[in-house]
PDB file of C-alpha atoms and ligand atoms in Angstrom:
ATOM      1  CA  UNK A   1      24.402  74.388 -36.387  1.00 81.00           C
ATOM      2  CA  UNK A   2      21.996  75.279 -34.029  1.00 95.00           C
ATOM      3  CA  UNK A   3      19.599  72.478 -32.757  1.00 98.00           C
ATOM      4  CA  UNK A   4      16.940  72.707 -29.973  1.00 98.00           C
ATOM      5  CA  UNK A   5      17.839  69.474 -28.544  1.00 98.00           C
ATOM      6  CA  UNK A   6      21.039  67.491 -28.298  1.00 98.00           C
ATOM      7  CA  UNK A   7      21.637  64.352 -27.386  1.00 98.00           C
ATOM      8  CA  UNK A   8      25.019  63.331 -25.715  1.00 98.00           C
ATOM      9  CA  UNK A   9      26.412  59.143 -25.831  1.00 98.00           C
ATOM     10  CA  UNK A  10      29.460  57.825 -25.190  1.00 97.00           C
ATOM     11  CA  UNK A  11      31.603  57.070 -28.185  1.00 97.00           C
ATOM     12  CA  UNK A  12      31.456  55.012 -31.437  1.00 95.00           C
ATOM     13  CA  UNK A  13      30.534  51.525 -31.804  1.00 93.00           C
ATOM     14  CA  UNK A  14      31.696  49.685 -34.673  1.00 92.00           C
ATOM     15  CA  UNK A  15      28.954  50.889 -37.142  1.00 93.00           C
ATOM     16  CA  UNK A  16      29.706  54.315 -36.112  1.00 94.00           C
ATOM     17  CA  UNK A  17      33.386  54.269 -36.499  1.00 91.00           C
ATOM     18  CA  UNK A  18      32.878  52.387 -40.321  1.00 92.00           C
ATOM     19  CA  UNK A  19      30.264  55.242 -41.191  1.00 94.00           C
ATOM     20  CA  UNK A  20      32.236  58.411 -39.195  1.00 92.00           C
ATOM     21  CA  UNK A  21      28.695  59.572 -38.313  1.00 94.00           C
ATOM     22  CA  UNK A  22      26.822  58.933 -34.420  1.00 95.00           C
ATOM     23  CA  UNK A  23      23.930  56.239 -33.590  1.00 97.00           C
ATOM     24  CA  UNK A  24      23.552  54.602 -36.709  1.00 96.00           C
ATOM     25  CA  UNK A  25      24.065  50.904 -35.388  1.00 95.00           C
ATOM     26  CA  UNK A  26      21.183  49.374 -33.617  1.00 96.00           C
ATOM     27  CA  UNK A  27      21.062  51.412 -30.824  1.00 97.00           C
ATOM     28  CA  UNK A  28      20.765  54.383 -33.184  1.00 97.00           C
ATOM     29  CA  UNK A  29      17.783  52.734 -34.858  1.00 98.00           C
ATOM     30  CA  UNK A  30      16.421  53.006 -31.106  1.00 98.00           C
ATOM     31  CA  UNK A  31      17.796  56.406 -30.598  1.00 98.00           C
ATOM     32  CA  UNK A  32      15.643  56.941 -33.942  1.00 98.00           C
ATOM     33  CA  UNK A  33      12.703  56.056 -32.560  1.00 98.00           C
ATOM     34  CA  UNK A  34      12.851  57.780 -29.355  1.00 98.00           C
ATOM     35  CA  UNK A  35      13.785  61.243 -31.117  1.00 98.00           C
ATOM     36  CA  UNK A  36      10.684  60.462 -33.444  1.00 98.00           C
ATOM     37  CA  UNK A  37       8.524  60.103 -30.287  1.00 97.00           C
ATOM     38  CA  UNK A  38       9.926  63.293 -29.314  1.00 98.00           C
ATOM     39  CA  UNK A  39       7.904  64.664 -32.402  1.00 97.00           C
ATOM     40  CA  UNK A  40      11.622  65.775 -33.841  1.00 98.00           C
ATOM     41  CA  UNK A  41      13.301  64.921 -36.917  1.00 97.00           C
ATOM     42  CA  UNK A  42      16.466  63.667 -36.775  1.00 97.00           C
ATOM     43  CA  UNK A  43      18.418  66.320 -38.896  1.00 97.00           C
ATOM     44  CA  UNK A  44      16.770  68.821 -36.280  1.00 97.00           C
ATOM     45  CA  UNK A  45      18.199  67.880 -33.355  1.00 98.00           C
ATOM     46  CA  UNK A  46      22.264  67.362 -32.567  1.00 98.00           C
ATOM     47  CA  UNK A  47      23.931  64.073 -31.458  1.00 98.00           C
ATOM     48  CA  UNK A  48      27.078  64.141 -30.191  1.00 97.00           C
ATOM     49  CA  UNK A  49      29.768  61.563 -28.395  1.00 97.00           C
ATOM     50  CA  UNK A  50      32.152  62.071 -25.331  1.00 97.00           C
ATOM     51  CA  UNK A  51      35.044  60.159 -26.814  1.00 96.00           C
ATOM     52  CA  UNK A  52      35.309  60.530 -31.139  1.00 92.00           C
ATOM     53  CA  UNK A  53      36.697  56.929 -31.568  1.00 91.00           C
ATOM     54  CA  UNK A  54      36.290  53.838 -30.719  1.00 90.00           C
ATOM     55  CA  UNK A  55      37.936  52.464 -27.838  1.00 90.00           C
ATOM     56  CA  UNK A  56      39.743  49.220 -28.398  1.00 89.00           C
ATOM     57  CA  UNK A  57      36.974  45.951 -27.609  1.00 88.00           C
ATOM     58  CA  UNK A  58      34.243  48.668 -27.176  1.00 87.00           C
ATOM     59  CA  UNK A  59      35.421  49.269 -23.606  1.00 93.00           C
ATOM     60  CA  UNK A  60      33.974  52.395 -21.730  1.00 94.00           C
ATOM     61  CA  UNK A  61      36.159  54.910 -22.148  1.00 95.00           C
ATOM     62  CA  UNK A  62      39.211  55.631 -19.355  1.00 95.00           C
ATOM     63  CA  UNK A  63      39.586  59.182 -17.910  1.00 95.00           C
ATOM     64  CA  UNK A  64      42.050  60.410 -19.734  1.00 95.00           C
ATOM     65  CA  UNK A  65      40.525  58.944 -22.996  1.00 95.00           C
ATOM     66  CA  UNK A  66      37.763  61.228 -22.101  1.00 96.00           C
ATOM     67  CA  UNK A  67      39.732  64.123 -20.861  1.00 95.00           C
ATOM     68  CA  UNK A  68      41.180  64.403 -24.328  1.00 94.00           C
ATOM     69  CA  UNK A  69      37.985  64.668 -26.053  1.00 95.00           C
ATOM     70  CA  UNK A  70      35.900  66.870 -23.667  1.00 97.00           C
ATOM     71  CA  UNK A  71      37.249  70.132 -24.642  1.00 97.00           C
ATOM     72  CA  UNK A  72      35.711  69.134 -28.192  1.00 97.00           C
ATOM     73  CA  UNK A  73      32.356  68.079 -27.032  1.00 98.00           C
ATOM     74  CA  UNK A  74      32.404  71.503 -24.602  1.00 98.00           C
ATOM     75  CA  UNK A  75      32.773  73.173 -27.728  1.00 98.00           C
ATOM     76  CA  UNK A  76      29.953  71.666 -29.594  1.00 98.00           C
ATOM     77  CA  UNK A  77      27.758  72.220 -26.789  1.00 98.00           C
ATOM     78  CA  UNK A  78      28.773  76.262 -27.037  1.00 98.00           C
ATOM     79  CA  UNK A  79      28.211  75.860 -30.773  1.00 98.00           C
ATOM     80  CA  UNK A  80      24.834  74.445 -30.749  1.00 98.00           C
ATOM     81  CA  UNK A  81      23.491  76.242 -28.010  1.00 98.00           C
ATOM     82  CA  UNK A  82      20.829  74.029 -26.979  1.00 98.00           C
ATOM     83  CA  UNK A  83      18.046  74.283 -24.776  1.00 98.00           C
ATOM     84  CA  UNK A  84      17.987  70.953 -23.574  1.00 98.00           C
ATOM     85  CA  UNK A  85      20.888  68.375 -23.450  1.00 99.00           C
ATOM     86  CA  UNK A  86      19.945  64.501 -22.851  1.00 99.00           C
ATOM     87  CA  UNK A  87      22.607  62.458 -21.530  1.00 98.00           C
ATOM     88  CA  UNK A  88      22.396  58.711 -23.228  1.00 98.00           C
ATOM     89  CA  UNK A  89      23.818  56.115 -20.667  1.00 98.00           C
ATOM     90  CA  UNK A  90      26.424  56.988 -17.195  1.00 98.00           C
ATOM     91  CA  UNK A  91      29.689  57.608 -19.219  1.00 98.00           C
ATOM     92  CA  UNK A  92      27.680  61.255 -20.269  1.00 98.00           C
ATOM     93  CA  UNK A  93      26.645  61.456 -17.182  1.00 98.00           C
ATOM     94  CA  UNK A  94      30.100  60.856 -15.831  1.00 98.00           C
ATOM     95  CA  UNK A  95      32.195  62.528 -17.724  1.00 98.00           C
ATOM     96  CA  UNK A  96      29.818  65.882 -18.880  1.00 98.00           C
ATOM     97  CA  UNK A  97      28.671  66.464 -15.124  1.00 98.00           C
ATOM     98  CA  UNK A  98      31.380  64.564 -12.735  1.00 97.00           C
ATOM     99  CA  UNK A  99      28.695  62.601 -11.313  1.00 98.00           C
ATOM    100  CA  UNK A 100      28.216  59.119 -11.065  1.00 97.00           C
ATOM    101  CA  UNK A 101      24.552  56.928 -10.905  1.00 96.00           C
ATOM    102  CA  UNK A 102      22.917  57.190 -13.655  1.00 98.00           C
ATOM    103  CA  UNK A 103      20.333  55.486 -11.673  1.00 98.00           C
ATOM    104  CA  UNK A 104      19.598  57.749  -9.148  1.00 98.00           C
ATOM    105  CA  UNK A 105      20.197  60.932 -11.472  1.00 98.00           C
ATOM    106  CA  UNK A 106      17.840  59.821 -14.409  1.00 98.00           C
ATOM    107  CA  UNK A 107      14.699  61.517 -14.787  1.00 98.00           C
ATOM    108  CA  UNK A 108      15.821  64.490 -12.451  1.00 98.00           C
ATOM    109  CA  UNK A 109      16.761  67.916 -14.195  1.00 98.00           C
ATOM    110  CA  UNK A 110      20.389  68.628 -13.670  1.00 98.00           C
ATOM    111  CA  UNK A 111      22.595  71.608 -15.321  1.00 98.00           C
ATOM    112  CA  UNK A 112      25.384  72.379 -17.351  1.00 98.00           C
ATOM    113  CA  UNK A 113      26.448  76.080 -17.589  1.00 98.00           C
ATOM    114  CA  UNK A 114      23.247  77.026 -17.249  1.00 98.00           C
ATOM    115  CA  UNK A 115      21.410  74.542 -19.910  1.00 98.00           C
ATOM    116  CA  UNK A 116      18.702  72.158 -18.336  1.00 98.00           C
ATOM    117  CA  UNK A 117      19.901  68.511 -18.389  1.00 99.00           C
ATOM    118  CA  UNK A 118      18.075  65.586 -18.287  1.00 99.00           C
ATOM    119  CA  UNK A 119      20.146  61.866 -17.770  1.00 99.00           C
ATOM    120  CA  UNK A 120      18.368  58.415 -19.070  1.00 98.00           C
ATOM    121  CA  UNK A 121      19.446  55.194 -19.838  1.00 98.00           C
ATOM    122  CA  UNK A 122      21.631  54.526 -22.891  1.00 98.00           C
ATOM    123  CA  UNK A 123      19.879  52.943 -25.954  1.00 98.00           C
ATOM    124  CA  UNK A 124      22.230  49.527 -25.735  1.00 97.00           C
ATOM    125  CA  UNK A 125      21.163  49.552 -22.269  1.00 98.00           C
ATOM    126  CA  UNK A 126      17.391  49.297 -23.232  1.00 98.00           C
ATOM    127  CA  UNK A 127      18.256  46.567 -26.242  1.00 98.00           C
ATOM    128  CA  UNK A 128      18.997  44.267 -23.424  1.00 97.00           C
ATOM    129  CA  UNK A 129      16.721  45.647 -20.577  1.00 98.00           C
ATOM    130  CA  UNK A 130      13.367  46.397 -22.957  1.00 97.00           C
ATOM    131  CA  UNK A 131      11.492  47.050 -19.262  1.00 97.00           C
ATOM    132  CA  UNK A 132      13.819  50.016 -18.526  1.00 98.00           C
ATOM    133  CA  UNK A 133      11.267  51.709 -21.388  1.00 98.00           C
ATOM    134  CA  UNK A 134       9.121  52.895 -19.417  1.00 98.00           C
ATOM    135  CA  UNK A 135      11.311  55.053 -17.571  1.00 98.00           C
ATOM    136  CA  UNK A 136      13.282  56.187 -20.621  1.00 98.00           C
ATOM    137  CA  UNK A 137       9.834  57.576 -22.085  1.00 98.00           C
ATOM    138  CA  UNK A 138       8.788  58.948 -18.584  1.00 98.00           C
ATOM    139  CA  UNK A 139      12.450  61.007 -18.836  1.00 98.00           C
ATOM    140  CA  UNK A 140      12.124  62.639 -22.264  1.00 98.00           C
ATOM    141  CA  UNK A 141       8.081  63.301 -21.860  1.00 98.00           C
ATOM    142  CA  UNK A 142      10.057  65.664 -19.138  1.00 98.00           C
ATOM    143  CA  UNK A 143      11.775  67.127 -21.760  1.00 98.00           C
ATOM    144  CA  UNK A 144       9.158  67.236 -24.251  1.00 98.00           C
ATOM    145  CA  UNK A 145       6.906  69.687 -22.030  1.00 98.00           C
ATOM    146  CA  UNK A 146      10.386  71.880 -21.531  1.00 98.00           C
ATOM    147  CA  UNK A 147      10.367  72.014 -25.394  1.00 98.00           C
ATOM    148  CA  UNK A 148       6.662  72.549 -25.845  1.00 97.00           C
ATOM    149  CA  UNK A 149       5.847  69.473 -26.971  1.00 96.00           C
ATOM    150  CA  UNK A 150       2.982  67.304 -26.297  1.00 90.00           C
ATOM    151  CA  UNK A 151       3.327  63.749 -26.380  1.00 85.00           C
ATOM    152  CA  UNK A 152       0.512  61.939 -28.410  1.00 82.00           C
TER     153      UNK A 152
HETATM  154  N1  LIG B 201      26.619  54.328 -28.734  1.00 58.68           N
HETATM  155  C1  LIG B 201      27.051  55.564 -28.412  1.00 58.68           C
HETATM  156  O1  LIG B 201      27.172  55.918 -27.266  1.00 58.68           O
HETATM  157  N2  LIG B 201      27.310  56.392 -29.421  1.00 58.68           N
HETATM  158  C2  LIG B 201      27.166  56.074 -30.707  1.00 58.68           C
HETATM  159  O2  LIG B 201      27.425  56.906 -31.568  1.00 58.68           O
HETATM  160  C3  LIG B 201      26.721  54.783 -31.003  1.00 58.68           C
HETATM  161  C4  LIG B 201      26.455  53.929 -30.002  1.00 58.68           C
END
């Protein structure tokens, strides 16, 4: 289960928990498109959640909700052995690398055990904020030359 790339959101929506499978609501079709962008398919590149179900009213997930699914998403990260990880949105960002401000940390490289990784702005946050775009595409162009890809 290798991939290249993985992706990293928070935790299923209501498409997500009806399907069992990651970003297939409308903020998947968007993740689509950015990974497409990206010049990757889909099946070549890994998405994963910090929580595995769906908090109750779609809340962000608490602490301890998190606490008891980060061992899991540690292990997928060992698993798929990445080269870079993108963090979708501040509750990755939070809960991955104990920082908050996704903010001030997107579009700078940061690192987790040793694996380059790059924070943006969630998908649902760009549904509603369409300007925030720009930014998302400057982030993964960032990640695209890390990868050895050239944007079009
Ligand atoms: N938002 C997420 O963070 N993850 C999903 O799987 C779907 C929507």
């Amino acid at each position: 289960c290798h991939a290249r790339l993985m992706f990293v959101g928070e935790g299923p929506g209501a498409d997500e928990d009806a399907t069992g499978r990651p970003f297939v609501g409308e903020a998947g079709q968007l993740l689509d498109k950015m990974i497409a962008a990206m010049q990757f398919r889909r099946e070549e590149v890994y998405i994963a959640n910090v929580v595995k179900c769906r908090p109750p009213g779609n809340r962000v997930p608490a602490d301890d909700e998190a606490a008891e699914c980060l061992g899991y998403l540690r292990k997928q990260i060992e698993l798929v052995r990445p080269e870079v990880i993108v963090l979708l949105g501040a509750t990755a960002l939070r809960f991955l690398l104990q920082k908050d401000g996704i903010r001030r940390s997107r579009g700078v490289w940061h690192e987790y055990r040793g694996i380059p990784v790059m924070p943006t702005y969630h998908p649902a946050y760009l549904l509603r904020q369409a300007t925030a775009k720009r930014e998302v595409w400057n982030d993964l162009k960032m990640v695209m030359a890390r990868l050895g890809k050239m944007p079009a």
